[in-house]
Short mmCIF file of C-alpha atoms in Angstrom, two decimals:
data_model
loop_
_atom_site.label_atom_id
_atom_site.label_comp_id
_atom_site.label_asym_id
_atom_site.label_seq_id
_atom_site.Cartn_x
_atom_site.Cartn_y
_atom_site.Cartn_z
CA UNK A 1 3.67 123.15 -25.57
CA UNK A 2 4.35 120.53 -22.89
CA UNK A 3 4.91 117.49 -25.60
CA UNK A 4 7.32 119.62 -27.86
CA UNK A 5 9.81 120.77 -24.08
CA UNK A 6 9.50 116.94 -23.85
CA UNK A 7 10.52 115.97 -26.84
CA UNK A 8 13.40 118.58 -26.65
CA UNK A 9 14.33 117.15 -23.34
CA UNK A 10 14.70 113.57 -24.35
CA UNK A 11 16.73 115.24 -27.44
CA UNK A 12 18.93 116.14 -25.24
CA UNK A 13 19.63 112.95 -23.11
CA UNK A 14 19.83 110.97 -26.56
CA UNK A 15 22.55 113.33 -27.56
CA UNK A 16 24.39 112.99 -24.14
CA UNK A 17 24.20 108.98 -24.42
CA UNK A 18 25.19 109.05 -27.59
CA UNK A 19 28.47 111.23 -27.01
CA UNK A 20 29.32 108.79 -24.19
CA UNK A 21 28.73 105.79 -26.77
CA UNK A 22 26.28 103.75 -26.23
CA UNK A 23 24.52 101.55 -28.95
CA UNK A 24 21.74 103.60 -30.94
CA UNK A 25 18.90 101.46 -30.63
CA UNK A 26 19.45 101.31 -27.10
CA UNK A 27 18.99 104.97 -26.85
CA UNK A 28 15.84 104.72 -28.86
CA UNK A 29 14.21 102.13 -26.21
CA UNK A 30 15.16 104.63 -23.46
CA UNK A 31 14.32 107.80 -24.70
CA UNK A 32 11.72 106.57 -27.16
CA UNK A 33 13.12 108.26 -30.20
CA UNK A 34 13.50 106.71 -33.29
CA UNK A 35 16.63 105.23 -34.61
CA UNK A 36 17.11 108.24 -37.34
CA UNK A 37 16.35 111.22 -34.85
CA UNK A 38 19.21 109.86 -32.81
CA UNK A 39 21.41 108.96 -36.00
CA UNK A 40 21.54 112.68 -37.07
CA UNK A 41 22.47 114.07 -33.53
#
């Protein structure tokens, strides 16, 4: 539902920050992911 298109949606931006380098756990406070979502992207 609505949660899950979220959750794919701040996928996304994670794995856009991450390609333009910025520091993991700073992704995680912005997109509140945690640290090993955004590690395996």
């Amino acid at each position: 539902g609505k949660l899950e298109g979220r959750h794919e949606e701040a996928l996304e931006i994670a794995r856009e920050l991450k390609k333009e380098g910025l520091a993991i756990d700073f992704i995680a406070k912005t997109t509140k992911l945690s640290i090993k979502e955004i590690e395996v992207l």
